[in-house]
Amino acid sequence: MLRSGDARALARAISTVENRSPGWSHLLKSLFPHTGKARVIGITGAPGAGKSTLVDQLARLYRKQDRSLGIIAVDPTSPYTGGAILGDRIRMQDHFADPGIYIRSMATRGSLGGLARTTADVATVLDASGRDVILIETVGVGQDEVDIVRLADITILILVPGMGDDVQTIKAGIMEIADIFAINKSDRDGAERVEREIRALQSLATRNDGWTPPIVKTVASEGKGIKELAAAVAEYESFLQKENRALQKSVENWRERLVEMLRDAMLEKARAQLGDGNIAELARDVAEHKRDPYTLVEEIAGRAEKPGSTPPSGGQ
Ligand SMILES: Nc1nc2c(ncn2[C@@H]2O[C@H](COP(=O)(O)OP(=O)(O)OP(=O)(O)O)[C@@H](O)[C@H]2O)c(=O)[nH]1
Ligand SMILES: [Mg+2]
């Protein structure tokens, strides 16, 4: 059902992994062999940069090429634009009647298992359902967002003119992650300046893979520059196809994600050993110097390895 692209089956599967309902891990295990075919495009940028508008335009273009889409909007409610989800809904309403597009908003910060992991799992479900392209919209600021970007085969970083020294303040990490720059709201003054700043930064450091991220000017609200942006995406796609780069990138992404998944799993085991009350008790012991934290952590980690063991007791 899911793999035939049925929208209701898809919604059910996504809810299952999102809420960690019974069977979620079995579901993901059975879906994984059917993944890896979708092209995952991350679209990131400051609140209000025009991410949703751009996603909407890209979606339109890809639909014209008869490619099916999954769209994940990660945490679109920012403190700056409170009504963003509603706005997104209205804007994307055109697509609602189109079974070739499935849109999911993930609005809860600190959702079960962490935002990045849940987003990864939702993307897995969409991929297995046979979507050709998955667009992930995320505000590019925190660590979670950087992690989400790691899911993507291709990352588009949106900058807008008139944000002063925006480019300088963008974290180096985010800058490195951008495969393509879009200067949106290019109908405003200052687009050239932003472009010059990006070029200046690019001249300072070359990427290991030798790719120089192209810079595309867009006016998403008017649909301008979208074709050029899609062309830049296609160009990067063909760059990735050469010399096994797609696989290399995927290996790098999985290295991070595996560590992340392991950390979560280990922590869950340790937590199960402890219980919430107990950790407060132990924290008190350490604060009062009744115990040293190094031995304590070794003990807990050791116990988590052996199922059925008892949690360490509080101090005397
Ligand atoms: N002038 C101008 N306005 C634009 C352009 N693109 C988007 N906008 C407007 O900018 C506002 C924010 O656009 P969104 O697409 O919601 O931005 P966003 O980055 O998704 O916002 P959040 O999800 O809240 O972070 C909307 O009012 C858009 O109509 C553009 O190219 N030029
Ligand atoms: Mg948005």
Coordinates of C-alpha atoms and ligand atoms in Angstrom, one line a residue:
M1 CA 0.0 0.0 0.0
L2 CA 2.6 2.5 1.1
R3 CA 5.0 1.6 -1.7
S4 CA 2.2 2.1 -4.3
G5 CA 2.2 5.7 -3.2
D6 CA -1.2 5.6 -1.3
A7 CA -1.5 8.9 0.6
R8 CA -3.4 7.5 3.5
A9 CA -1.0 4.6 4.0
L10 CA 1.9 7.2 3.8
A11 CA 0.3 9.5 6.4
R12 CA -0.2 6.5 8.7
A13 CA 3.4 5.3 8.3
I14 CA 4.8 8.8 8.9
S15 CA 2.7 9.2 12.1
T16 CA 3.9 5.8 13.3
V17 CA 7.6 6.8 13.0
E18 CA 7.0 10.3 14.2
N19 CA 5.2 9.3 17.4
R20 CA 7.3 6.2 17.9
S21 CA 4.1 4.2 18.0
P22 CA 4.3 0.4 18.3
G23 CA 6.0 -1.1 15.3
W24 CA 7.9 2.0 14.3
S25 CA 11.3 0.3 14.2
H26 CA 10.0 -2.8 12.5
L27 CA 8.4 -0.5 9.9
L28 CA 11.7 1.4 9.3
K29 CA 13.7 -1.8 9.0
S30 CA 11.3 -3.2 6.4
L31 CA 11.3 0.1 4.4
F32 CA 15.0 0.8 4.4
P33 CA 15.8 -1.7 1.5
H34 CA 13.5 0.3 -0.7
T35 CA 15.1 3.6 0.0
G36 CA 18.0 5.5 -1.6
K37 CA 16.2 6.3 -4.9
A38 CA 14.8 9.7 -3.9
R39 CA 16.8 12.9 -4.4
V40 CA 16.8 14.7 -1.1
I41 CA 17.1 18.5 -1.3
G42 CA 17.5 20.5 1.8
I43 CA 16.5 24.2 1.7
T44 CA 17.8 26.2 4.6
G45 CA 18.0 29.9 5.5
A46 CA 17.0 32.5 8.1
P47 CA 13.4 32.9 9.2
G48 CA 11.4 34.6 6.5
A49 CA 14.1 34.2 3.9
G50 CA 11.5 32.8 1.5
K51 CA 12.2 29.1 2.0
S52 CA 8.5 28.0 1.7
T53 CA 7.9 30.3 -1.3
L54 CA 10.9 28.8 -3.0
V55 CA 10.0 25.2 -2.1
D56 CA 6.5 25.9 -3.5
Q57 CA 8.0 27.2 -6.8
L58 CA 10.5 24.3 -7.1
A59 CA 7.7 21.8 -6.4
R60 CA 5.6 23.4 -9.2
L61 CA 8.5 23.1 -11.6
Y62 CA 9.3 19.5 -10.7
R63 CA 5.7 18.5 -11.0
K64 CA 5.7 19.9 -14.5
Q65 CA 8.6 17.5 -15.2
D66 CA 6.3 14.7 -13.8
R67 CA 8.5 14.1 -10.8
S68 CA 6.6 13.1 -7.6
L69 CA 7.4 15.0 -4.4
G70 CA 7.5 14.8 -0.7
I71 CA 7.9 18.0 1.3
I72 CA 8.9 18.2 4.9
A73 CA 8.7 21.6 6.6
V74 CA 10.7 21.4 9.8
D75 CA 9.6 23.5 12.6
P76 CA 8.3 26.4 10.5
T77 CA 7.0 28.3 13.5
S78 CA 9.7 30.7 14.4
P79 CA 9.4 33.4 17.0
Y80 CA 9.6 35.9 14.2
T81 CA 6.8 34.5 12.0
G82 CA 4.2 33.0 14.3
G83 CA 1.7 32.3 11.6
A84 CA 4.1 30.6 9.2
I85 CA 2.4 27.2 9.3
L86 CA -0.9 28.6 8.4
G87 CA 0.8 30.7 5.7
D88 CA 2.5 27.6 4.3
R89 CA -0.8 25.8 4.3
I90 CA -2.6 28.5 2.3
R91 CA 0.3 28.9 -0.1
M92 CA 0.7 25.3 -0.7
Q93 CA -3.0 24.6 -1.0
D94 CA -2.7 24.5 -4.8
H95 CA -0.8 21.3 -4.4
F96 CA -3.3 19.6 -2.0
A97 CA -5.4 18.1 -4.7
D98 CA -2.3 16.7 -6.4
P99 CA -1.5 13.2 -5.3
G100 CA 2.0 13.7 -6.7
I101 CA 2.8 16.0 -3.7
Y102 CA 2.8 15.0 -0.1
I103 CA 3.4 17.8 2.5
R104 CA 4.2 17.2 6.1
S105 CA 4.9 19.9 8.7
M106 CA 6.9 18.9 11.7
A107 CA 6.2 21.7 14.1
T108 CA 7.4 20.3 17.5
R109 CA 10.8 21.1 18.7
G110 CA 12.4 18.5 20.7
S111 CA 10.0 15.9 19.3
L112 CA 10.5 12.3 20.4
G113 CA 14.0 11.1 19.5
G114 CA 15.1 14.6 18.4
L115 CA 14.0 16.7 15.5
A116 CA 16.9 15.6 13.2
R117 CA 16.3 11.9 13.8
T118 CA 12.6 12.1 13.3
T119 CA 13.0 14.1 10.2
A120 CA 15.4 11.5 8.9
D121 CA 12.9 8.7 9.6
V122 CA 10.1 10.6 7.9
A123 CA 12.4 11.1 4.9
T124 CA 13.0 7.4 4.9
V125 CA 9.3 6.7 4.7
L126 CA 8.8 9.2 1.9
D127 CA 11.8 7.7 0.0
A128 CA 10.4 4.2 0.3
S129 CA 7.0 5.3 -0.9
G130 CA 8.6 6.1 -4.2
R131 CA 8.8 9.9 -4.2
D132 CA 11.3 11.1 -6.8
V133 CA 12.3 14.3 -4.9
I134 CA 12.1 15.1 -1.2
L135 CA 12.3 18.8 -0.3
I136 CA 13.2 19.5 3.4
E137 CA 12.7 23.1 4.5
T138 CA 14.5 24.0 7.7
V139 CA 15.6 27.2 9.4
G140 CA 19.4 27.2 9.2
V141 CA 20.6 28.1 12.7
G142 CA 20.9 25.4 15.3
Q143 CA 22.7 22.1 15.5
D144 CA 19.5 20.3 14.8
E145 CA 19.3 22.1 11.5
V146 CA 22.9 21.3 10.6
D147 CA 22.0 17.6 11.3
I148 CA 19.0 17.8 9.1
V149 CA 21.1 19.2 6.3
R150 CA 23.2 16.1 6.6
L151 CA 20.2 14.1 5.3
A152 CA 20.3 15.9 2.1
D153 CA 22.0 15.0 -1.1
I154 CA 21.9 18.6 -2.1
T155 CA 21.6 21.7 0.1
I156 CA 20.4 25.1 -1.0
L157 CA 21.3 27.9 1.4
I158 CA 19.0 30.9 0.9
L159 CA 20.4 34.4 1.7
V160 CA 18.6 37.7 1.3
P161 CA 19.9 41.2 0.7
G162 CA 19.5 43.9 3.3
M163 CA 20.5 41.8 6.3
G164 CA 23.7 43.7 6.7
D165 CA 26.6 41.5 7.5
D166 CA 24.5 38.4 7.2
V167 CA 27.0 36.5 5.2
Q168 CA 29.8 37.1 7.7
T169 CA 27.7 36.0 10.6
I170 CA 26.6 32.7 9.0
K171 CA 28.2 29.9 10.8
A172 CA 31.1 28.4 9.0
G173 CA 29.5 25.0 9.3
I174 CA 26.4 26.1 7.4
M175 CA 28.5 27.9 4.8
E176 CA 30.5 24.7 4.2
I177 CA 27.3 22.7 3.8
A178 CA 25.8 24.8 1.1
D179 CA 26.0 23.2 -2.4
I180 CA 24.1 26.0 -4.0
F181 CA 23.5 29.6 -2.9
A182 CA 20.2 31.3 -3.7
I183 CA 20.0 35.0 -3.1
N184 CA 16.3 35.4 -2.7
K185 CA 14.4 38.6 -2.7
S186 CA 16.7 39.8 -5.4
D187 CA 14.0 42.4 -6.2
R188 CA 15.5 44.3 -3.3
D189 CA 18.6 46.3 -3.3
G190 CA 21.9 44.7 -2.3
A191 CA 21.7 41.3 -4.1
E192 CA 24.9 42.1 -5.9
R193 CA 26.6 42.9 -2.6
V194 CA 25.6 39.6 -1.1
E195 CA 26.9 37.8 -4.2
R196 CA 30.2 39.6 -3.9
E197 CA 30.5 38.6 -0.3
I198 CA 29.8 35.0 -1.0
R199 CA 32.4 35.0 -3.8
A200 CA 34.9 36.6 -1.5
L201 CA 34.4 33.9 1.1
Q202 CA 34.6 31.3 -1.6
S203 CA 37.9 32.6 -2.8
L204 CA 39.3 32.0 0.7
A205 CA 38.6 28.4 0.9
T206 CA 38.0 25.7 -1.7
R207 CA 35.9 22.6 -1.0
N208 CA 37.6 19.2 -0.8
D209 CA 35.5 17.9 -3.6
G210 CA 36.4 20.7 -5.9
W211 CA 32.8 21.9 -6.3
T212 CA 32.3 25.7 -6.3
P213 CA 28.7 26.3 -5.2
P214 CA 26.9 28.4 -7.8
I215 CA 25.1 31.5 -6.8
V216 CA 21.6 31.9 -8.2
K217 CA 19.5 35.1 -7.8
T218 CA 15.8 34.4 -7.2
V219 CA 12.6 36.3 -6.6
A220 CA 10.6 33.4 -5.3
S221 CA 7.4 35.4 -4.8
E222 CA 7.4 36.1 -8.6
G223 CA 8.8 32.7 -9.7
K224 CA 11.9 34.4 -11.0
G225 CA 15.2 32.5 -11.1
I226 CA 13.5 29.1 -10.3
K227 CA 14.5 27.5 -13.6
E228 CA 18.1 28.6 -13.0
L229 CA 18.0 27.2 -9.5
A230 CA 16.7 23.9 -10.8
A231 CA 19.4 24.0 -13.4
A232 CA 22.0 24.5 -10.7
V233 CA 20.5 21.5 -8.8
A234 CA 20.7 19.4 -11.9
E235 CA 24.3 20.4 -12.5
Y236 CA 25.3 19.5 -9.0
E237 CA 23.4 16.2 -9.4
S238 CA 25.5 15.3 -12.4
F239 CA 28.6 16.4 -10.6
L240 CA 27.7 13.9 -7.8
Q241 CA 27.2 11.1 -10.3
K242 CA 30.8 11.4 -11.4
E243 CA 33.7 9.6 -9.6
N244 CA 31.4 8.0 -7.1
R245 CA 30.9 11.3 -5.3
A246 CA 27.3 10.5 -4.4
L247 CA 28.3 7.4 -2.6
Q248 CA 31.2 9.3 -0.8
K249 CA 28.8 11.9 0.3
S250 CA 26.3 9.3 1.5
V251 CA 29.1 7.6 3.5
E252 CA 30.0 10.8 5.2
N253 CA 26.4 11.5 6.0
W254 CA 25.9 8.0 7.4
R255 CA 29.0 8.2 9.5
E256 CA 27.5 11.1 11.4
R257 CA 24.1 9.6 11.5
L258 CA 25.2 6.3 12.8
V259 CA 27.2 7.9 15.6
E260 CA 24.0 9.9 16.4
M261 CA 21.8 6.8 16.4
L262 CA 24.3 4.9 18.5
R263 CA 24.4 7.7 21.0
D264 CA 20.6 7.8 21.2
A265 CA 20.4 4.1 21.7
M266 CA 23.1 4.0 24.3
L267 CA 21.6 6.9 26.2
E268 CA 18.2 5.3 26.1
K269 CA 19.6 2.1 27.6
A270 CA 21.4 4.1 30.4
R271 CA 18.2 6.0 31.1
A272 CA 16.2 2.9 31.3
Q273 CA 18.7 1.7 33.9
L274 CA 18.4 4.8 35.9
G275 CA 15.0 6.3 35.8
D276 CA 14.5 10.1 36.2
G277 CA 14.4 10.3 40.0
N278 CA 17.6 8.4 40.3
I279 CA 19.6 10.7 38.1
A280 CA 18.6 13.7 40.3
E281 CA 19.7 11.7 43.3
L282 CA 23.0 10.8 41.7
A283 CA 23.5 14.4 40.7
R284 CA 23.1 15.4 44.3
D285 CA 25.7 12.9 45.4
V286 CA 28.2 14.3 42.9
A287 CA 27.4 17.9 43.8
E288 CA 27.9 17.1 47.5
H289 CA 31.1 15.2 46.5
K290 CA 29.9 12.0 48.0
R291 CA 30.8 10.3 44.7
D292 CA 33.0 11.0 41.8
P293 CA 31.3 11.3 38.5
Y294 CA 33.9 9.4 36.6
T295 CA 33.5 6.1 38.4
L296 CA 29.7 6.7 38.4
V297 CA 29.5 7.0 34.7
E298 CA 31.7 4.0 34.2
E299 CA 29.4 2.0 36.5
I300 CA 26.3 3.1 34.7
A301 CA 27.7 2.5 31.2
G302 CA 28.9 -0.9 32.4
R303 CA 25.5 -1.9 33.7
A304 CA 23.7 -0.7 30.6
E305 CA 25.7 -3.3 28.7
K306 CA 24.4 -6.1 30.9
P307 CA 20.6 -6.5 30.7
G308 CA 18.8 -7.3 33.9
S309 CA 21.3 -5.6 36.2
T310 CA 20.2 -3.2 38.9
P311 CA 20.8 0.5 38.8
P312 CA 23.5 2.0 41.0
S313 CA 22.0 3.1 44.3
G314 CA 22.3 6.6 45.7
G315 CA 25.0 7.5 48.2
Q316 CA 25.1 6.6 51.9
Ligands
LIG1 N1 10.0 40.9 -2.0 C1 10.1 39.6 -1.9 N2 9.4 38.9 -1.0 C2 9.4 37.5 -1.0 C3 10.2 36.8 -1.9 N3 10.1 35.5 -1.6 C4 9.3 35.4 -0.5 N4 8.9 36.6 -0.2 C5 8.0 37.0 1.0 O1 8.7 36.8 2.2 C6 7.8 36.4 3.2 C7 8.4 35.1 3.9 O2 8.4 34.1 2.9 P1 8.3 32.5 3.4 O3 8.4 31.7 2.1 O4 7.2 32.3 4.3 O5 9.7 32.5 4.2 P2 10.3 31.3 5.0 O6 11.8 31.3 4.9 O7 9.6 30.0 4.6 O8 9.8 31.7 6.5 P3 9.8 30.7 7.8 O9 9.4 29.4 7.4 O10 8.9 31.4 8.7 O11 11.2 30.8 8.3 C8 6.5 36.1 2.5 O12 5.7 37.2 2.8 C9 6.8 36.0 1.1 O13 5.8 36.4 0.2 C10 11.0 37.6 -2.9 O14 11.7 37.0 -3.7 N5 10.9 38.9 -2.8
MG2 MG 8.6 28.6 5.8

